[in-house]
Amino acid sequence: MIKIQQVLFCVALFFTMQVSTLAQEEKLSSTEMEDFKRKVIKHSSGIKSLKTNFVQYKHLGFLSKDIETSGNMVFKAPYLLHWQYTNPYQYSIIFKDGKIHINDQGDKSSFDASSNKMFEKINKLIVGSVSGNMFDEDEFSISYYKNKTHYIAKFVPKSEDLKQVINEIEMYFPLTKLLVAQVKLNESSGDYTKIVFKNQQLNAKISTSDFTN
């Protein structure tokens, strides 16, 4: 069965440069916060499709080195999303027509996202992130910060189910390019998953075959 953590990794949605989490953070004022949210939503509303590569780093306290995997992500508005790991293994997740389709190195399975409240919330967050409607204060307590190079939005789940899986989600947006550059998923254990996006192609031509397992 698919692990919830693997689907949560798809929460990441976007793009390009790695950021240092050691940089000094400053909390946004209410005016800065509203301006930031408005700009992100406006920019994201123009995204009809997206192709991007990613590198994922899984940090586990008992290992001396992070586990590194890589792959690509394809999105087509409004709801088609394909998240694919290509190295060092083959694993893909497709969100299509309210269903989640899994291909684990040839072992395929599908299920209705709405049949499980957890997956329904995750699916909503993923699509909302790509469309720019990610600031759902019914589901998350959200705080906003900035450093010298990035805006940072931190999402703490209100749902007890989600809290069991993830403690906090951090999204980093370059000040000059209001698209998510990095996502960090923090667990209560102190372990975390960091996803860095690279080589993004906005509004590139997308084929229906990109969403076939």
mmCIF file with all atom_site columns, C-alpha atoms in Angstrom:
data_model
loop_
_atom_site.group_PDB
_atom_site.id
_atom_site.type_symbol
_atom_site.label_atom_id
_atom_site.label_alt_id
_atom_site.label_comp_id
_atom_site.label_asym_id
_atom_site.label_entity_id
_atom_site.label_seq_id
_atom_site.pdbx_PDB_ins_code
_atom_site.Cartn_x
_atom_site.Cartn_y
_atom_site.Cartn_z
_atom_site.occupancy
_atom_site.B_iso_or_equiv
_atom_site.pdbx_formal_charge
_atom_site.auth_seq_id
_atom_site.auth_comp_id
_atom_site.auth_asym_id
_atom_site.auth_atom_id
_atom_site.pdbx_PDB_model_num
ATOM 1   C CA . MET A 1 1   ? 0.000   0.000  0.000   1.00 0.00 ? 1   MET A CA 1
ATOM 2   C CA . ILE A 1 2   ? 1.176   3.513  -0.726  1.00 0.00 ? 2   ILE A CA 1
ATOM 3   C CA . LYS A 1 3   ? 2.651   5.362  2.237   1.00 0.00 ? 3   LYS A CA 1
ATOM 4   C CA . ILE A 1 4   ? 1.055   8.698  3.140   1.00 0.00 ? 4   ILE A CA 1
ATOM 5   C CA . GLN A 1 5   ? 4.531   10.237 3.365   1.00 0.00 ? 5   GLN A CA 1
ATOM 6   C CA . GLN A 1 6   ? 5.145   9.433  -0.314  1.00 0.00 ? 6   GLN A CA 1
ATOM 7   C CA . VAL A 1 7   ? 2.029   11.318 -1.366  1.00 0.00 ? 7   VAL A CA 1
ATOM 8   C CA . LEU A 1 8   ? 2.915   14.216 0.915   1.00 0.00 ? 8   LEU A CA 1
ATOM 9   C CA . PHE A 1 9   ? 6.196   14.618 -0.954  1.00 0.00 ? 9   PHE A CA 1
ATOM 10  C CA . CYS A 1 10  ? 4.086   15.759 -3.950  1.00 0.00 ? 10  CYS A CA 1
ATOM 11  C CA . VAL A 1 11  ? 2.927   18.763 -1.966  1.00 0.00 ? 11  VAL A CA 1
ATOM 12  C CA . ALA A 1 12  ? 5.825   20.490 -3.444  1.00 0.00 ? 12  ALA A CA 1
ATOM 13  C CA . LEU A 1 13  ? 4.848   22.227 -6.497  1.00 0.00 ? 13  LEU A CA 1
ATOM 14  C CA . PHE A 1 14  ? 7.391   24.139 -8.306  1.00 0.00 ? 14  PHE A CA 1
ATOM 15  C CA . PHE A 1 15  ? 10.869  25.318 -9.028  1.00 0.00 ? 15  PHE A CA 1
ATOM 16  C CA . THR A 1 16  ? 14.454  26.282 -8.886  1.00 0.00 ? 16  THR A CA 1
ATOM 17  C CA . MET A 1 17  ? 17.103  27.203 -6.319  1.00 0.00 ? 17  MET A CA 1
ATOM 18  C CA . GLN A 1 18  ? 18.283  25.749 -3.046  1.00 0.00 ? 18  GLN A CA 1
ATOM 19  C CA . VAL A 1 19  ? 18.068  28.008 0.011   1.00 0.00 ? 19  VAL A CA 1
ATOM 20  C CA . SER A 1 20  ? 19.960  28.068 3.304   1.00 0.00 ? 20  SER A CA 1
ATOM 21  C CA . THR A 1 21  ? 17.651  27.590 6.282   1.00 0.00 ? 21  THR A CA 1
ATOM 22  C CA . LEU A 1 22  ? 20.281  29.200 8.479   1.00 0.00 ? 22  LEU A CA 1
ATOM 23  C CA . ALA A 1 23  ? 19.604  32.683 7.076   1.00 0.00 ? 23  ALA A CA 1
ATOM 24  C CA . GLN A 1 24  ? 18.111  35.188 9.505   1.00 0.00 ? 24  GLN A CA 1
ATOM 25  C CA . GLU A 1 25  ? 14.319  35.263 9.254   1.00 0.00 ? 25  GLU A CA 1
ATOM 26  C CA . GLU A 1 26  ? 12.082  38.254 9.897   1.00 0.00 ? 26  GLU A CA 1
ATOM 27  C CA . LYS A 1 27  ? 8.330   37.947 10.362  1.00 0.00 ? 27  LYS A CA 1
ATOM 28  C CA . LEU A 1 28  ? 6.249   39.799 7.773   1.00 0.00 ? 28  LEU A CA 1
ATOM 29  C CA . SER A 1 29  ? 4.005   42.647 8.836   1.00 0.00 ? 29  SER A CA 1
ATOM 30  C CA . SER A 1 30  ? 0.283   42.270 8.113   1.00 0.00 ? 30  SER A CA 1
ATOM 31  C CA . THR A 1 31  ? 0.649   44.603 5.102   1.00 0.00 ? 31  THR A CA 1
ATOM 32  C CA . GLU A 1 32  ? 3.645   42.652 3.745   1.00 0.00 ? 32  GLU A CA 1
ATOM 33  C CA . MET A 1 33  ? 1.803   39.380 4.299   1.00 0.00 ? 33  MET A CA 1
ATOM 34  C CA . GLU A 1 34  ? -1.276  40.437 2.329   1.00 0.00 ? 34  GLU A CA 1
ATOM 35  C CA . ASP A 1 35  ? 0.894   41.863 -0.460  1.00 0.00 ? 35  ASP A CA 1
ATOM 36  C CA . PHE A 1 36  ? 2.887   38.631 -0.660  1.00 0.00 ? 36  PHE A CA 1
ATOM 37  C CA . LYS A 1 37  ? -0.237  36.442 -0.794  1.00 0.00 ? 37  LYS A CA 1
ATOM 38  C CA . ARG A 1 38  ? -1.829  38.648 -3.441  1.00 0.00 ? 38  ARG A CA 1
ATOM 39  C CA . LYS A 1 39  ? 1.256   38.524 -5.664  1.00 0.00 ? 39  LYS A CA 1
ATOM 40  C CA . VAL A 1 40  ? 1.635   34.741 -5.358  1.00 0.00 ? 40  VAL A CA 1
ATOM 41  C CA . ILE A 1 41  ? -2.023  34.123 -6.219  1.00 0.00 ? 41  ILE A CA 1
ATOM 42  C CA . LYS A 1 42  ? -1.888  36.538 -9.160  1.00 0.00 ? 42  LYS A CA 1
ATOM 43  C CA . HIS A 1 43  ? 1.275   34.987 -10.570 1.00 0.00 ? 43  HIS A CA 1
ATOM 44  C CA . SER A 1 44  ? 0.109   31.401 -10.096 1.00 0.00 ? 44  SER A CA 1
ATOM 45  C CA . SER A 1 45  ? -3.225  32.115 -11.795 1.00 0.00 ? 45  SER A CA 1
ATOM 46  C CA . GLY A 1 46  ? -1.316  32.471 -15.059 1.00 0.00 ? 46  GLY A CA 1
ATOM 47  C CA . ILE A 1 47  ? 0.176   28.977 -14.820 1.00 0.00 ? 47  ILE A CA 1
ATOM 48  C CA . LYS A 1 48  ? -1.645  26.706 -17.263 1.00 0.00 ? 48  LYS A CA 1
ATOM 49  C CA . SER A 1 49  ? 1.016   24.014 -17.255 1.00 0.00 ? 49  SER A CA 1
ATOM 50  C CA . LEU A 1 50  ? 4.346   23.293 -15.644 1.00 0.00 ? 50  LEU A CA 1
ATOM 51  C CA . LYS A 1 51  ? 7.243   20.913 -16.147 1.00 0.00 ? 51  LYS A CA 1
ATOM 52  C CA . THR A 1 52  ? 10.064  20.802 -13.598 1.00 0.00 ? 52  THR A CA 1
ATOM 53  C CA . ASN A 1 53  ? 12.815  18.532 -12.347 1.00 0.00 ? 53  ASN A CA 1
ATOM 54  C CA . PHE A 1 54  ? 13.438  18.022 -8.647  1.00 0.00 ? 54  PHE A CA 1
ATOM 55  C CA . VAL A 1 55  ? 15.991  16.644 -6.206  1.00 0.00 ? 55  VAL A CA 1
ATOM 56  C CA . GLN A 1 56  ? 14.718  15.273 -2.908  1.00 0.00 ? 56  GLN A CA 1
ATOM 57  C CA . TYR A 1 57  ? 16.780  14.915 0.262   1.00 0.00 ? 57  TYR A CA 1
ATOM 58  C CA . LYS A 1 58  ? 15.502  12.679 3.061   1.00 0.00 ? 58  LYS A CA 1
ATOM 59  C CA . HIS A 1 59  ? 17.193  13.435 6.389   1.00 0.00 ? 59  HIS A CA 1
ATOM 60  C CA . LEU A 1 60  ? 17.117  10.699 9.021   1.00 0.00 ? 60  LEU A CA 1
ATOM 61  C CA . GLY A 1 61  ? 18.810  11.310 12.353  1.00 0.00 ? 61  GLY A CA 1
ATOM 62  C CA . PHE A 1 62  ? 20.425  7.860  12.501  1.00 0.00 ? 62  PHE A CA 1
ATOM 63  C CA . LEU A 1 63  ? 22.127  8.249  9.088   1.00 0.00 ? 63  LEU A CA 1
ATOM 64  C CA . SER A 1 64  ? 25.295  10.276 8.492   1.00 0.00 ? 64  SER A CA 1
ATOM 65  C CA . LYS A 1 65  ? 24.208  11.235 4.963   1.00 0.00 ? 65  LYS A CA 1
ATOM 66  C CA . ASP A 1 66  ? 20.832  12.284 3.536   1.00 0.00 ? 66  ASP A CA 1
ATOM 67  C CA . ILE A 1 67  ? 19.079  9.896  1.138   1.00 0.00 ? 67  ILE A CA 1
ATOM 68  C CA . GLU A 1 68  ? 18.963  11.575 -2.290  1.00 0.00 ? 68  GLU A CA 1
ATOM 69  C CA . THR A 1 69  ? 16.409  10.839 -5.000  1.00 0.00 ? 69  THR A CA 1
ATOM 70  C CA . SER A 1 70  ? 15.428  12.753 -8.130  1.00 0.00 ? 70  SER A CA 1
ATOM 71  C CA . GLY A 1 71  ? 12.748  12.926 -10.793 1.00 0.00 ? 71  GLY A CA 1
ATOM 72  C CA . ASN A 1 72  ? 10.307  15.249 -12.509 1.00 0.00 ? 72  ASN A CA 1
ATOM 73  C CA . MET A 1 73  ? 6.850   16.731 -12.105 1.00 0.00 ? 73  MET A CA 1
ATOM 74  C CA . VAL A 1 74  ? 4.246   17.686 -14.729 1.00 0.00 ? 74  VAL A CA 1
ATOM 75  C CA . PHE A 1 75  ? 1.126   19.768 -14.061 1.00 0.00 ? 75  PHE A CA 1
ATOM 76  C CA . LYS A 1 76  ? -1.747  20.809 -16.325 1.00 0.00 ? 76  LYS A CA 1
ATOM 77  C CA . ALA A 1 77  ? -4.521  23.090 -15.083 1.00 0.00 ? 77  ALA A CA 1
ATOM 78  C CA . PRO A 1 78  ? -6.809  22.619 -13.394 1.00 0.00 ? 78  PRO A CA 1
ATOM 79  C CA . TYR A 1 79  ? -6.267  19.214 -11.754 1.00 0.00 ? 79  TYR A CA 1
ATOM 80  C CA . LEU A 1 80  ? -3.795  16.984 -13.632 1.00 0.00 ? 80  LEU A CA 1
ATOM 81  C CA . LEU A 1 81  ? -0.565  16.249 -11.771 1.00 0.00 ? 81  LEU A CA 1
ATOM 82  C CA . HIS A 1 82  ? 2.150   13.647 -12.366 1.00 0.00 ? 82  HIS A CA 1
ATOM 83  C CA . TRP A 1 83  ? 4.960   13.223 -9.823  1.00 0.00 ? 83  TRP A CA 1
ATOM 84  C CA . GLN A 1 84  ? 7.679   10.787 -10.949 1.00 0.00 ? 84  GLN A CA 1
ATOM 85  C CA . TYR A 1 85  ? 10.806  9.499  -9.230  1.00 0.00 ? 85  TYR A CA 1
ATOM 86  C CA . THR A 1 86  ? 13.391  8.303  -11.759 1.00 0.00 ? 86  THR A CA 1
ATOM 87  C CA . ASN A 1 87  ? 16.606  7.829  -9.771  1.00 0.00 ? 87  ASN A CA 1
ATOM 88  C CA . PRO A 1 88  ? 17.637  5.600  -8.027  1.00 0.00 ? 88  PRO A CA 1
ATOM 89  C CA . TYR A 1 89  ? 14.259  3.853  -8.491  1.00 0.00 ? 89  TYR A CA 1
ATOM 90  C CA . GLN A 1 90  ? 11.120  4.195  -10.627 1.00 0.00 ? 90  GLN A CA 1
ATOM 91  C CA . TYR A 1 91  ? 7.988   5.350  -8.799  1.00 0.00 ? 91  TYR A CA 1
ATOM 92  C CA . SER A 1 92  ? 5.171   7.607  -9.993  1.00 0.00 ? 92  SER A CA 1
ATOM 93  C CA . ILE A 1 93  ? 1.953   9.131  -8.653  1.00 0.00 ? 93  ILE A CA 1
ATOM 94  C CA . ILE A 1 94  ? -0.715  10.611 -10.927 1.00 0.00 ? 94  ILE A CA 1
ATOM 95  C CA . PHE A 1 95  ? -3.629  12.738 -9.667  1.00 0.00 ? 95  PHE A CA 1
ATOM 96  C CA . LYS A 1 96  ? -6.315  12.564 -12.349 1.00 0.00 ? 96  LYS A CA 1
ATOM 97  C CA . ASP A 1 97  ? -10.115 12.849 -12.343 1.00 0.00 ? 97  ASP A CA 1
ATOM 98  C CA . GLY A 1 98  ? -10.341 12.595 -8.557  1.00 0.00 ? 98  GLY A CA 1
ATOM 99  C CA . LYS A 1 99  ? -8.268  9.408  -8.489  1.00 0.00 ? 99  LYS A CA 1
ATOM 100 C CA . ILE A 1 100 ? -4.708  8.616  -7.453  1.00 0.00 ? 100 ILE A CA 1
ATOM 101 C CA . HIS A 1 101 ? -2.809  6.245  -9.736  1.00 0.00 ? 101 HIS A CA 1
ATOM 102 C CA . ILE A 1 102 ? 0.372   4.556  -8.481  1.00 0.00 ? 102 ILE A CA 1
ATOM 103 C CA . ASN A 1 103 ? 3.086   2.833  -10.513 1.00 0.00 ? 103 ASN A CA 1
ATOM 104 C CA . ASP A 1 104 ? 5.692   1.265  -8.253  1.00 0.00 ? 104 ASP A CA 1
ATOM 105 C CA . GLN A 1 105 ? 8.247   -0.139 -10.727 1.00 0.00 ? 105 GLN A CA 1
ATOM 106 C CA . GLY A 1 106 ? 5.509   -1.798 -12.768 1.00 0.00 ? 106 GLY A CA 1
ATOM 107 C CA . ASP A 1 107 ? 3.198   -2.662 -9.872  1.00 0.00 ? 107 ASP A CA 1
ATOM 108 C CA . LYS A 1 108 ? 0.137   -0.493 -10.616 1.00 0.00 ? 108 LYS A CA 1
ATOM 109 C CA . SER A 1 109 ? -2.817  0.473  -8.422  1.00 0.00 ? 109 SER A CA 1
ATOM 110 C CA . SER A 1 110 ? -5.516  3.160  -8.302  1.00 0.00 ? 110 SER A CA 1
ATOM 111 C CA . PHE A 1 111 ? -7.982  4.473  -5.756  1.00 0.00 ? 111 PHE A CA 1
ATOM 112 C CA . ASP A 1 112 ? -10.465 7.293  -5.278  1.00 0.00 ? 112 ASP A CA 1
ATOM 113 C CA . ALA A 1 113 ? -8.845  10.219 -3.421  1.00 0.00 ? 113 ALA A CA 1
ATOM 114 C CA . SER A 1 114 ? -12.182 11.185 -1.847  1.00 0.00 ? 114 SER A CA 1
ATOM 115 C CA . SER A 1 115 ? -12.552 7.733  -0.267  1.00 0.00 ? 115 SER A CA 1
ATOM 116 C CA . ASN A 1 116 ? -10.014 8.730  2.356   1.00 0.00 ? 116 ASN A CA 1
ATOM 117 C CA . LYS A 1 117 ? -10.189 12.120 4.100   1.00 0.00 ? 117 LYS A CA 1
ATOM 118 C CA . MET A 1 118 ? -6.405  12.208 4.479   1.00 0.00 ? 118 MET A CA 1
ATOM 119 C CA . PHE A 1 119 ? -5.754  11.763 0.764   1.00 0.00 ? 119 PHE A CA 1
ATOM 120 C CA . GLU A 1 120 ? -8.568  14.168 -0.077  1.00 0.00 ? 120 GLU A CA 1
ATOM 121 C CA . LYS A 1 121 ? -6.881  16.888 1.996   1.00 0.00 ? 121 LYS A CA 1
ATOM 122 C CA . ILE A 1 122 ? -3.485  16.119 0.475   1.00 0.00 ? 122 ILE A CA 1
ATOM 123 C CA . ASN A 1 123 ? -4.917  16.263 -3.043  1.00 0.00 ? 123 ASN A CA 1
ATOM 124 C CA . LYS A 1 124 ? -6.570  19.601 -2.249  1.00 0.00 ? 124 LYS A CA 1
ATOM 125 C CA . LEU A 1 125 ? -3.314  21.011 -0.914  1.00 0.00 ? 125 LEU A CA 1
ATOM 126 C CA . ILE A 1 126 ? -1.308  19.870 -3.945  1.00 0.00 ? 126 ILE A CA 1
ATOM 127 C CA . VAL A 1 127 ? -3.725  21.326 -6.479  1.00 0.00 ? 127 VAL A CA 1
ATOM 128 C CA . GLY A 1 128 ? -4.134  24.467 -4.393  1.00 0.00 ? 128 GLY A CA 1
ATOM 129 C CA . SER A 1 129 ? -0.388  24.961 -4.309  1.00 0.00 ? 129 SER A CA 1
ATOM 130 C CA . VAL A 1 130 ? -0.059  24.828 -8.088  1.00 0.00 ? 130 VAL A CA 1
ATOM 131 C CA . SER A 1 131 ? -3.082  27.059 -8.658  1.00 0.00 ? 131 SER A CA 1
ATOM 132 C CA . GLY A 1 132 ? -1.897  29.586 -6.067  1.00 0.00 ? 132 GLY A CA 1
ATOM 133 C CA . ASN A 1 133 ? -4.758  28.871 -3.672  1.00 0.00 ? 133 ASN A CA 1
ATOM 134 C CA . MET A 1 134 ? -2.544  27.316 -1.009  1.00 0.00 ? 134 MET A CA 1
ATOM 135 C CA . PHE A 1 135 ? -3.252  29.703 1.859   1.00 0.00 ? 135 PHE A CA 1
ATOM 136 C CA . ASP A 1 136 ? -6.073  27.661 3.420   1.00 0.00 ? 136 ASP A CA 1
ATOM 137 C CA . GLU A 1 137 ? -6.361  28.844 7.010   1.00 0.00 ? 137 GLU A CA 1
ATOM 138 C CA . ASP A 1 138 ? -9.142  26.341 7.707   1.00 0.00 ? 138 ASP A CA 1
ATOM 139 C CA . GLU A 1 139 ? -6.639  23.507 7.333   1.00 0.00 ? 139 GLU A CA 1
ATOM 140 C CA . PHE A 1 140 ? -3.407  25.207 8.455   1.00 0.00 ? 140 PHE A CA 1
ATOM 141 C CA . SER A 1 141 ? -2.048  27.762 10.859  1.00 0.00 ? 141 SER A CA 1
ATOM 142 C CA . ILE A 1 142 ? 0.150   29.847 8.546   1.00 0.00 ? 142 ILE A CA 1
ATOM 143 C CA . SER A 1 143 ? 2.965   32.236 9.413   1.00 0.00 ? 143 SER A CA 1
ATOM 144 C CA . TYR A 1 144 ? 5.021   34.342 7.013   1.00 0.00 ? 144 TYR A CA 1
ATOM 145 C CA . TYR A 1 145 ? 8.682   35.371 7.084   1.00 0.00 ? 145 TYR A CA 1
ATOM 146 C CA . LYS A 1 146 ? 11.460  36.696 4.864   1.00 0.00 ? 146 LYS A CA 1
ATOM 147 C CA . ASN A 1 147 ? 15.230  36.680 4.762   1.00 0.00 ? 147 ASN A CA 1
ATOM 148 C CA . LYS A 1 148 ? 17.655  38.423 2.403   1.00 0.00 ? 148 LYS A CA 1
ATOM 149 C CA . THR A 1 149 ? 16.715  36.230 -0.556  1.00 0.00 ? 149 THR A CA 1
ATOM 150 C CA . HIS A 1 150 ? 13.354  34.536 0.107   1.00 0.00 ? 150 HIS A CA 1
ATOM 151 C CA . TYR A 1 151 ? 9.845   34.765 1.460   1.00 0.00 ? 151 TYR A CA 1
ATOM 152 C CA . ILE A 1 152 ? 8.999   31.787 3.666   1.00 0.00 ? 152 ILE A CA 1
ATOM 153 C CA . ALA A 1 153 ? 5.493   30.484 4.368   1.00 0.00 ? 153 ALA A CA 1
ATOM 154 C CA . LYS A 1 154 ? 5.181   27.970 7.211   1.00 0.00 ? 154 LYS A CA 1
ATOM 155 C CA . PHE A 1 155 ? 2.116   25.727 7.396   1.00 0.00 ? 155 PHE A CA 1
ATOM 156 C CA . VAL A 1 156 ? 1.199   23.860 10.608  1.00 0.00 ? 156 VAL A CA 1
ATOM 157 C CA . PRO A 1 157 ? -1.647  21.344 10.089  1.00 0.00 ? 157 PRO A CA 1
ATOM 158 C CA . LYS A 1 158 ? -4.759  21.749 12.232  1.00 0.00 ? 158 LYS A CA 1
ATOM 159 C CA . SER A 1 159 ? -5.968  18.233 11.454  1.00 0.00 ? 159 SER A CA 1
ATOM 160 C CA . GLU A 1 160 ? -4.837  15.606 13.963  1.00 0.00 ? 160 GLU A CA 1
ATOM 161 C CA . ASP A 1 161 ? -4.550  13.098 11.101  1.00 0.00 ? 161 ASP A CA 1
ATOM 162 C CA . LEU A 1 162 ? -2.080  15.283 9.201   1.00 0.00 ? 162 LEU A CA 1
ATOM 163 C CA . LYS A 1 163 ? -0.189  16.128 12.384  1.00 0.00 ? 163 LYS A CA 1
ATOM 164 C CA . GLN A 1 164 ? 0.595   12.441 12.792  1.00 0.00 ? 164 GLN A CA 1
ATOM 165 C CA . VAL A 1 165 ? 2.418   12.534 9.461   1.00 0.00 ? 165 VAL A CA 1
ATOM 166 C CA . ILE A 1 166 ? 3.903   16.025 9.227   1.00 0.00 ? 166 ILE A CA 1
ATOM 167 C CA . ASN A 1 167 ? 4.693   18.620 11.873  1.00 0.00 ? 167 ASN A CA 1
ATOM 168 C CA . GLU A 1 168 ? 5.219   21.625 9.594   1.00 0.00 ? 168 GLU A CA 1
ATOM 169 C CA . ILE A 1 169 ? 5.574   22.458 5.895   1.00 0.00 ? 169 ILE A CA 1
ATOM 170 C CA . GLU A 1 170 ? 7.961   25.243 4.864   1.00 0.00 ? 170 GLU A CA 1
ATOM 171 C CA . MET A 1 171 ? 7.744   26.823 1.391   1.00 0.00 ? 171 MET A CA 1
ATOM 172 C CA . TYR A 1 172 ? 10.495  29.132 0.101   1.00 0.00 ? 172 TYR A CA 1
ATOM 173 C CA . PHE A 1 173 ? 9.768   31.772 -2.567  1.00 0.00 ? 173 PHE A CA 1
ATOM 174 C CA . PRO A 1 174 ? 12.611  33.839 -4.127  1.00 0.00 ? 174 PRO A CA 1
ATOM 175 C CA . LEU A 1 175 ? 11.953  37.544 -3.552  1.00 0.00 ? 175 LEU A CA 1
ATOM 176 C CA . THR A 1 176 ? 12.323  38.255 -7.265  1.00 0.00 ? 176 THR A CA 1
ATOM 177 C CA . LYS A 1 177 ? 10.384  35.218 -8.506  1.00 0.00 ? 177 LYS A CA 1
ATOM 178 C CA . LEU A 1 178 ? 7.273   34.379 -6.516  1.00 0.00 ? 178 LEU A CA 1
ATOM 179 C CA . LEU A 1 179 ? 7.260   30.671 -7.265  1.00 0.00 ? 179 LEU A CA 1
ATOM 180 C CA . VAL A 1 180 ? 8.113   27.979 -4.764  1.00 0.00 ? 180 VAL A CA 1
ATOM 181 C CA . ALA A 1 181 ? 11.818  27.150 -5.003  1.00 0.00 ? 181 ALA A CA 1
ATOM 182 C CA . GLN A 1 182 ? 12.029  24.655 -2.169  1.00 0.00 ? 182 GLN A CA 1
ATOM 183 C CA . VAL A 1 183 ? 9.715   22.740 0.125   1.00 0.00 ? 183 VAL A CA 1
ATOM 184 C CA . LYS A 1 184 ? 10.713  21.272 3.466   1.00 0.00 ? 184 LYS A CA 1
ATOM 185 C CA . LEU A 1 185 ? 8.505   18.772 5.283   1.00 0.00 ? 185 LEU A CA 1
ATOM 186 C CA . ASN A 1 186 ? 9.377   18.640 8.991   1.00 0.00 ? 186 ASN A CA 1
ATOM 187 C CA . GLU A 1 187 ? 8.417   15.647 11.102  1.00 0.00 ? 187 GLU A CA 1
ATOM 188 C CA . SER A 1 188 ? 7.894   15.724 14.872  1.00 0.00 ? 188 SER A CA 1
ATOM 189 C CA . SER A 1 189 ? 10.819  13.296 15.253  1.00 0.00 ? 189 SER A CA 1
ATOM 190 C CA . GLY A 1 190 ? 13.234  15.900 13.902  1.00 0.00 ? 190 GLY A CA 1
ATOM 191 C CA . ASP A 1 191 ? 13.626  14.120 10.576  1.00 0.00 ? 191 ASP A CA 1
ATOM 192 C CA . TYR A 1 192 ? 12.673  16.009 7.425   1.00 0.00 ? 192 TYR A CA 1
ATOM 193 C CA . THR A 1 193 ? 12.319  15.841 3.651   1.00 0.00 ? 193 THR A CA 1
ATOM 194 C CA . LYS A 1 194 ? 13.637  18.694 1.502   1.00 0.00 ? 194 LYS A CA 1
ATOM 195 C CA . ILE A 1 195 ? 12.647  19.061 -2.158  1.00 0.00 ? 195 ILE A CA 1
ATOM 196 C CA . VAL A 1 196 ? 14.489  21.457 -4.479  1.00 0.00 ? 196 VAL A CA 1
ATOM 197 C CA . PHE A 1 197 ? 13.010  22.292 -7.905  1.00 0.00 ? 197 PHE A CA 1
ATOM 198 C CA . LYS A 1 198 ? 15.086  22.929 -11.021 1.00 0.00 ? 198 LYS A CA 1
ATOM 199 C CA . ASN A 1 199 ? 14.753  23.623 -14.758 1.00 0.00 ? 199 ASN A CA 1
ATOM 200 C CA . GLN A 1 200 ? 11.123  24.700 -14.646 1.00 0.00 ? 200 GLN A CA 1
ATOM 201 C CA . GLN A 1 201 ? 9.172   25.240 -17.854 1.00 0.00 ? 201 GLN A CA 1
ATOM 202 C CA . LEU A 1 202 ? 6.063   27.370 -17.402 1.00 0.00 ? 202 LEU A CA 1
ATOM 203 C CA . ASN A 1 203 ? 3.150   26.913 -19.815 1.00 0.00 ? 203 ASN A CA 1
ATOM 204 C CA . ALA A 1 204 ? 5.052   24.379 -21.893 1.00 0.00 ? 204 ALA A CA 1
ATOM 205 C CA . LYS A 1 205 ? 3.130   22.088 -24.232 1.00 0.00 ? 205 LYS A CA 1
ATOM 206 C CA . ILE A 1 206 ? 1.720   19.136 -22.276 1.00 0.00 ? 206 ILE A CA 1
ATOM 207 C CA . SER A 1 207 ? 0.559   15.841 -23.788 1.00 0.00 ? 207 SER A CA 1
ATOM 208 C CA . THR A 1 208 ? -2.210  13.627 -22.410 1.00 0.00 ? 208 THR A CA 1
ATOM 209 C CA . SER A 1 209 ? 0.391   10.832 -22.415 1.00 0.00 ? 209 SER A CA 1
ATOM 210 C CA . ASP A 1 210 ? 2.195   12.704 -19.627 1.00 0.00 ? 210 ASP A CA 1
ATOM 211 C CA . PHE A 1 211 ? -0.624  11.594 -17.315 1.00 0.00 ? 211 PHE A CA 1
ATOM 212 C CA . THR A 1 212 ? -0.642  7.898  -18.219 1.00 0.00 ? 212 THR A CA 1
ATOM 213 C CA . ASN A 1 213 ? 1.010   5.344  -15.946 1.00 0.00 ? 213 ASN A CA 1
#
